[in-house]
Tab-separated table of C-alpha atoms in Angstrom:
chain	number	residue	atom	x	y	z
W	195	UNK	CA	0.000	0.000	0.000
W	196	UNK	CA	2.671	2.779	0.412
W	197	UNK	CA	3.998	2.284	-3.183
W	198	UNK	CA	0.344	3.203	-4.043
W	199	UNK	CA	0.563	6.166	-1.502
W	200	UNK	CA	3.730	7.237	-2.854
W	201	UNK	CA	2.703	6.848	-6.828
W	202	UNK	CA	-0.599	8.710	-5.844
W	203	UNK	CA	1.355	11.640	-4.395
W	204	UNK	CA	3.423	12.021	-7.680
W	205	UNK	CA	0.014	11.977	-9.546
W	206	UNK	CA	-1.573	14.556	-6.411
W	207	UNK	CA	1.500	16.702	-6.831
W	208	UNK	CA	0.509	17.804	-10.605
W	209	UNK	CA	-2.745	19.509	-9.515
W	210	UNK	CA	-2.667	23.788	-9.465
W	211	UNK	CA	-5.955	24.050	-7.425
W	212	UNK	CA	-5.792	23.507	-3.663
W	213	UNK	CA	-7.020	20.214	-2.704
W	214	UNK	CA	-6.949	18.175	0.203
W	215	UNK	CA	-6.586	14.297	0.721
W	216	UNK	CA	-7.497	12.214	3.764
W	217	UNK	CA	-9.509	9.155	5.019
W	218	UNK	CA	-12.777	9.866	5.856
W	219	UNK	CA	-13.955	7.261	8.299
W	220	UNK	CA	-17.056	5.384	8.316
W	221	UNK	CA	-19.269	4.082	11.057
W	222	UNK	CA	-18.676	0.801	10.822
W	223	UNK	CA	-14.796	1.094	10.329
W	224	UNK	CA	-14.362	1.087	7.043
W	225	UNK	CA	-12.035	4.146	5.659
W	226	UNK	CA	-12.650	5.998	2.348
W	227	UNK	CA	-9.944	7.406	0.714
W	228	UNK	CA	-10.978	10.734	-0.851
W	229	UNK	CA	-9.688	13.690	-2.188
W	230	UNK	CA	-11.406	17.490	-2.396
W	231	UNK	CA	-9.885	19.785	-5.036
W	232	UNK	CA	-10.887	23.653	-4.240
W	233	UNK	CA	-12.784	22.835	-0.673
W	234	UNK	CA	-13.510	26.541	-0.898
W	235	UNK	CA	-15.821	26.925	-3.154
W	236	UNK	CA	-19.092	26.442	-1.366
W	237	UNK	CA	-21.176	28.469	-3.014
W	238	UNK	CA	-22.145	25.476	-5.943
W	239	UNK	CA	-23.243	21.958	-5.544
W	240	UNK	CA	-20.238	19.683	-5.620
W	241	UNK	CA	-19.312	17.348	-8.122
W	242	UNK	CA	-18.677	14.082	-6.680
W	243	UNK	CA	-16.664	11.841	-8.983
W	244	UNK	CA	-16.715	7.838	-9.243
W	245	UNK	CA	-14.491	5.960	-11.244
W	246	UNK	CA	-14.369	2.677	-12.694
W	247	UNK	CA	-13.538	-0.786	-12.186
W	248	UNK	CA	-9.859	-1.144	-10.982
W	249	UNK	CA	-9.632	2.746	-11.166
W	250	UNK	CA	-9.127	5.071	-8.449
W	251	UNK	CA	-8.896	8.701	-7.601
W	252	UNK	CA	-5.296	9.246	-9.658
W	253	UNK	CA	-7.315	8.366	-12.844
W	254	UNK	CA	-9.009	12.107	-12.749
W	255	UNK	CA	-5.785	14.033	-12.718
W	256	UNK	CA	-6.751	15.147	-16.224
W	257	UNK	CA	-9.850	16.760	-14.991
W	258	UNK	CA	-10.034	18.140	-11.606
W	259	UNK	CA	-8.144	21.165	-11.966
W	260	UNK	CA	-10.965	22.339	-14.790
W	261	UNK	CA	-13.520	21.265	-13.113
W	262	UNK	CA	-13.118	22.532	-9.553
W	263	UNK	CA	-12.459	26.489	-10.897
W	264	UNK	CA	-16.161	27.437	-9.572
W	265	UNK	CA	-16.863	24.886	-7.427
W	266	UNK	CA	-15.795	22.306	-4.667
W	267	UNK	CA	-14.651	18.514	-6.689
W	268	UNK	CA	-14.594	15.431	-4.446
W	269	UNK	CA	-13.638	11.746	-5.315
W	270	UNK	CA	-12.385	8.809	-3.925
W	271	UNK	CA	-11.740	5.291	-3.936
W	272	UNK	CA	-15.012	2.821	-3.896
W	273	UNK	CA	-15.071	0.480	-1.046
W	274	UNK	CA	-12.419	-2.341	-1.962
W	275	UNK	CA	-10.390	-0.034	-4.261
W	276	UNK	CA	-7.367	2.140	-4.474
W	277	UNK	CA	-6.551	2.885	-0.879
W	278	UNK	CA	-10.238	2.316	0.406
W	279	UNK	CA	-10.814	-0.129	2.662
W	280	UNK	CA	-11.426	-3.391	1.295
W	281	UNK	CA	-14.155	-5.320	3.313
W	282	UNK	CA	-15.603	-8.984	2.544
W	283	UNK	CA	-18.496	-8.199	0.220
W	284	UNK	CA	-21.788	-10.581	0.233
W	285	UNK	CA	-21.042	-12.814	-2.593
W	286	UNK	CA	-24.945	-12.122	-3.681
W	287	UNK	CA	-25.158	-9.944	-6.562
W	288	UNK	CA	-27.625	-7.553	-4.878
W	289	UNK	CA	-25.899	-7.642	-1.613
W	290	UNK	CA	-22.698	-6.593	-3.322
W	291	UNK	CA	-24.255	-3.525	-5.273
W	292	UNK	CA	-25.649	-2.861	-1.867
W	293	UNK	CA	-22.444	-2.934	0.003
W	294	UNK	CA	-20.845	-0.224	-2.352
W	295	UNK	CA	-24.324	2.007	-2.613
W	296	UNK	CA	-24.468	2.307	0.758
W	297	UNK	CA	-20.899	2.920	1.760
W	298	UNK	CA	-21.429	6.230	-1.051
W	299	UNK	CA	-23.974	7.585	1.222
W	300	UNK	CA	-22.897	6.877	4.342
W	301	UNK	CA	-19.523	8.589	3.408
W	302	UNK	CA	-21.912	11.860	2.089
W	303	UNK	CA	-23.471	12.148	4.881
W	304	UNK	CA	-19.260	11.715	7.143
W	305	UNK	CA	-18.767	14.293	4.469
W	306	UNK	CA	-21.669	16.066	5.426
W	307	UNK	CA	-23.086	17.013	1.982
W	308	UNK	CA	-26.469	17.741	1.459
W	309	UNK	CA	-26.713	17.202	-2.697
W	310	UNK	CA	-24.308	16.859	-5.678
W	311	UNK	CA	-23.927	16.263	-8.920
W	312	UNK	CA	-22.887	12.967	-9.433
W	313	UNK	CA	-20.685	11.306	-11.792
W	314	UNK	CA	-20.052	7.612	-12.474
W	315	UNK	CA	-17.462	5.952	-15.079
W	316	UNK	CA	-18.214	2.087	-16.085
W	317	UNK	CA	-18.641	0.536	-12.768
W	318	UNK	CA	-18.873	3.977	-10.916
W	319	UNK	CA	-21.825	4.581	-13.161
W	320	UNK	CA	-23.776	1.450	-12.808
W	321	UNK	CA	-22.972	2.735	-8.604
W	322	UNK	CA	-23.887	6.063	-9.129
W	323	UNK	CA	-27.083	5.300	-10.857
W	324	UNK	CA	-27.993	2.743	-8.177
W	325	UNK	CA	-27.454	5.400	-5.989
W	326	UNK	CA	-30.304	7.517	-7.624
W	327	UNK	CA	-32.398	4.922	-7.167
W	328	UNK	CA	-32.382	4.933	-3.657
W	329	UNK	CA	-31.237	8.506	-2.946
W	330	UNK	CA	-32.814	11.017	-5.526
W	331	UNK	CA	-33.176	13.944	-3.120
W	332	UNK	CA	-29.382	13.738	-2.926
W	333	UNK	CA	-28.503	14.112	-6.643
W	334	UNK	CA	-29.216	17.323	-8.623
W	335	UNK	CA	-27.850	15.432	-12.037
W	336	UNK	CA	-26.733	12.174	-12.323
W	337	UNK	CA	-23.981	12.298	-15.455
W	338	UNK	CA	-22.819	8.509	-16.255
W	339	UNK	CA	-19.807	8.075	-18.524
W	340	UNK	CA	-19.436	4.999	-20.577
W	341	UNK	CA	-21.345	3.159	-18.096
W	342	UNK	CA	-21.431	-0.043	-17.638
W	343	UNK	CA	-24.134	-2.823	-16.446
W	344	UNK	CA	-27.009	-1.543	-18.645
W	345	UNK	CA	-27.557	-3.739	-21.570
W	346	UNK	CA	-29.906	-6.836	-21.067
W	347	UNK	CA	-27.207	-9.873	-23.071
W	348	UNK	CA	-28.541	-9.281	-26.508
W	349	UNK	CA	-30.040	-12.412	-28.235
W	350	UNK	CA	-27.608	-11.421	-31.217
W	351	UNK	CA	-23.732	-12.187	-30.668
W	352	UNK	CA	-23.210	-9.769	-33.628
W	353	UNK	CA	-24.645	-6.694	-31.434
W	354	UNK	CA	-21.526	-7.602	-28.783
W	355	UNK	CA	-18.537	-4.905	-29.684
W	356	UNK	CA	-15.298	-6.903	-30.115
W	357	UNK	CA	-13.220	-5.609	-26.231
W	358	UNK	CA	-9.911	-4.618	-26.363
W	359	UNK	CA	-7.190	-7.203	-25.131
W	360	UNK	CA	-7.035	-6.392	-21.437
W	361	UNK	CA	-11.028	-6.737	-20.725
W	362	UNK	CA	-10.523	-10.752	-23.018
W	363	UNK	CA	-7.432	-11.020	-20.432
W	364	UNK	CA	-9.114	-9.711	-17.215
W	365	UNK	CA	-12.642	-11.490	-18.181
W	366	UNK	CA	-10.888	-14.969	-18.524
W	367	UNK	CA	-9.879	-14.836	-14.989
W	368	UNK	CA	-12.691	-13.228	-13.556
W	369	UNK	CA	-14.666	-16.425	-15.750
W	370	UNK	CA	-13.048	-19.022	-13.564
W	371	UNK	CA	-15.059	-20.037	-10.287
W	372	UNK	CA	-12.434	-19.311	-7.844
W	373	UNK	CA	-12.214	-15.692	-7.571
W	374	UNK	CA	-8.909	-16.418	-5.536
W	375	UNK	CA	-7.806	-16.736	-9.324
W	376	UNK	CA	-7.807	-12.959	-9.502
W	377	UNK	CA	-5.545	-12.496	-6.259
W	378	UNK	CA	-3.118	-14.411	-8.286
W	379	UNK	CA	-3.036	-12.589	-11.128
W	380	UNK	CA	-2.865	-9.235	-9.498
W	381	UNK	CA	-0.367	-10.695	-7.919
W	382	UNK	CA	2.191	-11.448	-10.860
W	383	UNK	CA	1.435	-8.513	-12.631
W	384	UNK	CA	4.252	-5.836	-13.078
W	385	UNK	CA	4.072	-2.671	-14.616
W	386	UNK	CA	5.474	-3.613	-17.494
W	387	UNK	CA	2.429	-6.085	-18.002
W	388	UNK	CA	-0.273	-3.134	-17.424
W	389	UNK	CA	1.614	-1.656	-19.892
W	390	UNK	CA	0.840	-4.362	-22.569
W	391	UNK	CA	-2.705	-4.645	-21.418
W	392	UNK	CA	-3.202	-1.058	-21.296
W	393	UNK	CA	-0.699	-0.147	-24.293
W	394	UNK	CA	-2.182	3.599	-25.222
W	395	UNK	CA	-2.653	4.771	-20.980
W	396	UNK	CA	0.692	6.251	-21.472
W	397	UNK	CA	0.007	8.508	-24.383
W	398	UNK	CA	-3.106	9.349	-22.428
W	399	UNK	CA	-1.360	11.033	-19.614
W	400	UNK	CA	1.619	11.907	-21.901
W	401	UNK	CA	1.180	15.811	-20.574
W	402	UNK	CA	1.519	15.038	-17.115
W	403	UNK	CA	4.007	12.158	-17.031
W	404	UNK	CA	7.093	10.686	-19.620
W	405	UNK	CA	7.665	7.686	-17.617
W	406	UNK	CA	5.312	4.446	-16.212
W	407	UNK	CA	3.437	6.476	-12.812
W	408	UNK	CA	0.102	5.956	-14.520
W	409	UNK	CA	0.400	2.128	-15.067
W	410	UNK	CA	2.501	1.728	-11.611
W	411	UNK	CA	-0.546	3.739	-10.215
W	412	UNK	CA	-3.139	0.738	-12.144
W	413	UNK	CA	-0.820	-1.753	-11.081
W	414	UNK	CA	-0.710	-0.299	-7.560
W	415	UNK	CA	-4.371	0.032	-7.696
W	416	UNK	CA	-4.997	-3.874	-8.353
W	417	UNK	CA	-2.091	-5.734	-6.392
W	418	UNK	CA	-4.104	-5.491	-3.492
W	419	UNK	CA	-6.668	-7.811	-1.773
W	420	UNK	CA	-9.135	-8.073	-4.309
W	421	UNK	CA	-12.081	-7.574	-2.609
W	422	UNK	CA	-13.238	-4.700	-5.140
W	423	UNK	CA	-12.597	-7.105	-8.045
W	424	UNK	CA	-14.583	-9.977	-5.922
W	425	UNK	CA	-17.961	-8.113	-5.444
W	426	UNK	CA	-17.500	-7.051	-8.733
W	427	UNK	CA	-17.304	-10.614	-9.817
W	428	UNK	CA	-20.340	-11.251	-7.922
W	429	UNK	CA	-22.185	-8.560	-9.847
W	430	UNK	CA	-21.573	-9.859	-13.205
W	431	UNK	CA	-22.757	-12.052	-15.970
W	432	UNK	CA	-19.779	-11.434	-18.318
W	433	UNK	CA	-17.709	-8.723	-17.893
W	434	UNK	CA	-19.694	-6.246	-20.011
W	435	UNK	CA	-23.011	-7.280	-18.560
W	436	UNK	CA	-24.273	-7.602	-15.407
W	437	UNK	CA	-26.525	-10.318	-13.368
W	438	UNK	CA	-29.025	-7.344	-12.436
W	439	UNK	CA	-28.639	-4.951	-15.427
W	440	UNK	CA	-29.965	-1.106	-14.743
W	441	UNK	CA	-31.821	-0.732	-17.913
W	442	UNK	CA	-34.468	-3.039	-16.549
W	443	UNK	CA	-34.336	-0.515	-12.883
W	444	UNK	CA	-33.662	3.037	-14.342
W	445	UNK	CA	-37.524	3.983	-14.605
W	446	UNK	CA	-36.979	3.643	-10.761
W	447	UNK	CA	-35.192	6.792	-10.255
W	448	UNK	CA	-37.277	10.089	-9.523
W	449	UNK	CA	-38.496	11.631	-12.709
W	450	UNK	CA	-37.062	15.609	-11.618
W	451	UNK	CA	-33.492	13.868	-11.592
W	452	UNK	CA	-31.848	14.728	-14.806
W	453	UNK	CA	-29.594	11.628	-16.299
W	454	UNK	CA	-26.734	12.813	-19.194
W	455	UNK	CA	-25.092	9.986	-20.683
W	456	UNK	CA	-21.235	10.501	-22.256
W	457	UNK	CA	-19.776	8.068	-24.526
W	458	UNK	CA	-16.701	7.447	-26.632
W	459	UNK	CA	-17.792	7.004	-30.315
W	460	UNK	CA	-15.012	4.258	-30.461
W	461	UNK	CA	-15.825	2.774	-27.146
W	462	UNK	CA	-16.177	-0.990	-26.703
W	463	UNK	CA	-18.997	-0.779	-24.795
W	464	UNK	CA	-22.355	-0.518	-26.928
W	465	UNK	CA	-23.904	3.634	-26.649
W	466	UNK	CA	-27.435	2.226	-27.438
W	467	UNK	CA	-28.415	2.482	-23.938
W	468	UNK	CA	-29.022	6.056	-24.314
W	469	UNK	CA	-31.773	5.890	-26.918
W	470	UNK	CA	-33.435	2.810	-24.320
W	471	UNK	CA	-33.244	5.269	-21.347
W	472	UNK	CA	-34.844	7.887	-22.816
W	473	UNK	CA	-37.844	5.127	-23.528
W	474	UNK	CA	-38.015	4.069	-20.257
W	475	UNK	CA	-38.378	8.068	-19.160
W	476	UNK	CA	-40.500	9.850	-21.233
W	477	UNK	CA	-41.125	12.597	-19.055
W	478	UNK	CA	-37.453	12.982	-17.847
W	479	UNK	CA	-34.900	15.292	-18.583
W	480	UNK	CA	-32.504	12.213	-20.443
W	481	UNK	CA	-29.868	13.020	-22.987
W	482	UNK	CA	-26.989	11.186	-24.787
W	483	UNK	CA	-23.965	12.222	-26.634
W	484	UNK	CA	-20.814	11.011	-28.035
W	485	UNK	CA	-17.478	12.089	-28.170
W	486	UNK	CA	-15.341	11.728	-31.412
W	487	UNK	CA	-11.695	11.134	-30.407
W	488	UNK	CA	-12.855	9.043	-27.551
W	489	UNK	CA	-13.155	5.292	-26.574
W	490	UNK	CA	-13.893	3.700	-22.895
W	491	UNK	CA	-12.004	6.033	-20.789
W	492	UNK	CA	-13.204	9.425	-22.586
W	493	UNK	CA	-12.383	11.647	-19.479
W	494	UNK	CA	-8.395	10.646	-20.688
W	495	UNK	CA	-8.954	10.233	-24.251
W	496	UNK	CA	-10.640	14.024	-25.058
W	497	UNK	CA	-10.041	15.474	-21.338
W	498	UNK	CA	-10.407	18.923	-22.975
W	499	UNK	CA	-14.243	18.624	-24.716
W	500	UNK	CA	-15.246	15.917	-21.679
W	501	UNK	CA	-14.512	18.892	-19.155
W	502	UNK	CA	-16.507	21.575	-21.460
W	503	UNK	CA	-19.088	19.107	-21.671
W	504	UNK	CA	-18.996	18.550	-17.946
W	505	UNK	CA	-18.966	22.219	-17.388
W	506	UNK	CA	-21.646	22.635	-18.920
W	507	UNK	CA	-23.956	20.734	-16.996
W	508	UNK	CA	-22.916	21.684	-13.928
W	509	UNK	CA	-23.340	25.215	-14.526
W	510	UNK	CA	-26.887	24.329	-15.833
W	511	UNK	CA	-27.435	23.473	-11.829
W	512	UNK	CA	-26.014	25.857	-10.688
């Protein structure tokens, strides 16, 4: 854990605005690792940040500095993450979604909060949008970013996007039915081997950093205890689906909470789902765009239009 602590801090140490990073402690004993970029700026609702699956706070050094100019920016590691805490999940697939749902509001209300605007990547977007579900009067937009967990399995094979090689690598081993296999994996991997998996996550962060600190941070990130990557596994049908997909709950959240859905136009992950939400919610505010440029992560690939876009929004709150 402190060659994650000390990879984060050369990440951290890149940001202009002021920001501060701590635990913030829960309850029941669990510890949230979070960071708050320009904790002055009270005057706007926050934007609360969630990232994906094997992701953690380092991942949005591209865009907190622009986005926390006129108002406060928090993020932080999901439970079983990063430098989170990482718990024993239920091994349930509702009990696991649960788990992580309720650890977000518990640490909003540590943090004491009263609303955001809430933003989910992938995994942090199937979270965040559970988290609308249950806690609308919390969220004043819910903005999901080439979220994942939507799509029923389509009864075509052709409608499945061909993945890139590191979700066929990482979906082989989260196939098998000991989810031990994972710990082993994480295990061997060096940064060198992120670096195959994730070949372009250099050129990504190219204006921040020459060498390797982004994949040492990913590798950093996921040669912990996997307990992140376990619920996770208990939460899926195949690594682009899940067991209880959100297309079949989103009519669920409250019809005043605005939902904007970002995609990569070259992303691997189908950007259908937008045109299917906006079905399910008629009489919502629901809209979907794409980003040229862009694949999975589109915060990284096209930082500069995803923070305009992201701007945008917020300032439309507020």
């Amino acid at each position: 854990m402190s060659q994650l602590k000390n990879v984060e801090a050369k990440i951290l140490q890149c940001l202009q605005n002021k920001f501060l990073a701590r635990y913030v402690s829960l309850p029941n004993q669990n510890k949230i690792w979070t960071v708050t970029v320009s904790p002055e700026q009270t005057d706007r609702t926050p934007l609360v940040m969630v990232h994906g699956f094997g992701g953690g706070v380092g991942l949005w050094i591209l865009n907190m500095d622009s986005l926390s100019v006129r108002r406060t920016l928090h993020t932080f590691d999901l439970l079983g993450f990063g430098r989170s805490s990482r718990p024993t999940f239920p091994r349930d697939p509702e009990g696991a979604e649960d788990e992580f749902v309720t650890s977000i509001e518990t640490w909003r209300e540590t943090m004491g909060i009263p609303s955001m605007i809430l933003l989910g990547h992938s995994l942090g977007g199937f979270l965040a949008t559970s988290y609308s579900i249950k806690y609308p009067e919390r969220v004043k937009h819910l903005i999901l970013v080439d979220l994942w967990g939507f799509s029923l399995w389509p009864a075509d094979p052709s409608e499945i996007r061909a993945p890139p090689t590191w979700v066929k690598a990482v979906a082989s081993v989260l196939g098998r039915s000991n989810p031990l296999a994972v710990l082993r994996v994480a295990g061997s991997w060096e940064p060198g081997v992120v670096q195959q998996f994730w070949p372009d996550f250099k050129r990504k962060f190219a204006d921040f950093f020459e060498d390797d600190a982004t994949s040492e941070y990913i590798y950093h990130c996921n040669a912990q205890d996997p307990s992140g990557e376990t619920a996770f596994k208990a939460m899926m049908e195949s690594f682009g689906w899940a067991r209880r997909p959100m297309l079949e709950r989103i009519h669920l959240i409250r019809k005043d909470v605005p939902i904007t859905m970002i995609y990569g136009a070259n992303t691997w992950i189908g950007t259908s789902t937008g045109k299917k939400v906006k079905m399910q919610r008629p009489d919502s505010y629901v809209r979907d765009m794409e980003i040229e440029g862009a694949s999975h992560h589109v915060y990284a690939d096209q930082q500069h239009i995803f923070n305009a876009v992201v701007e945008e929004i917020c300032d439309s709150v507020d």
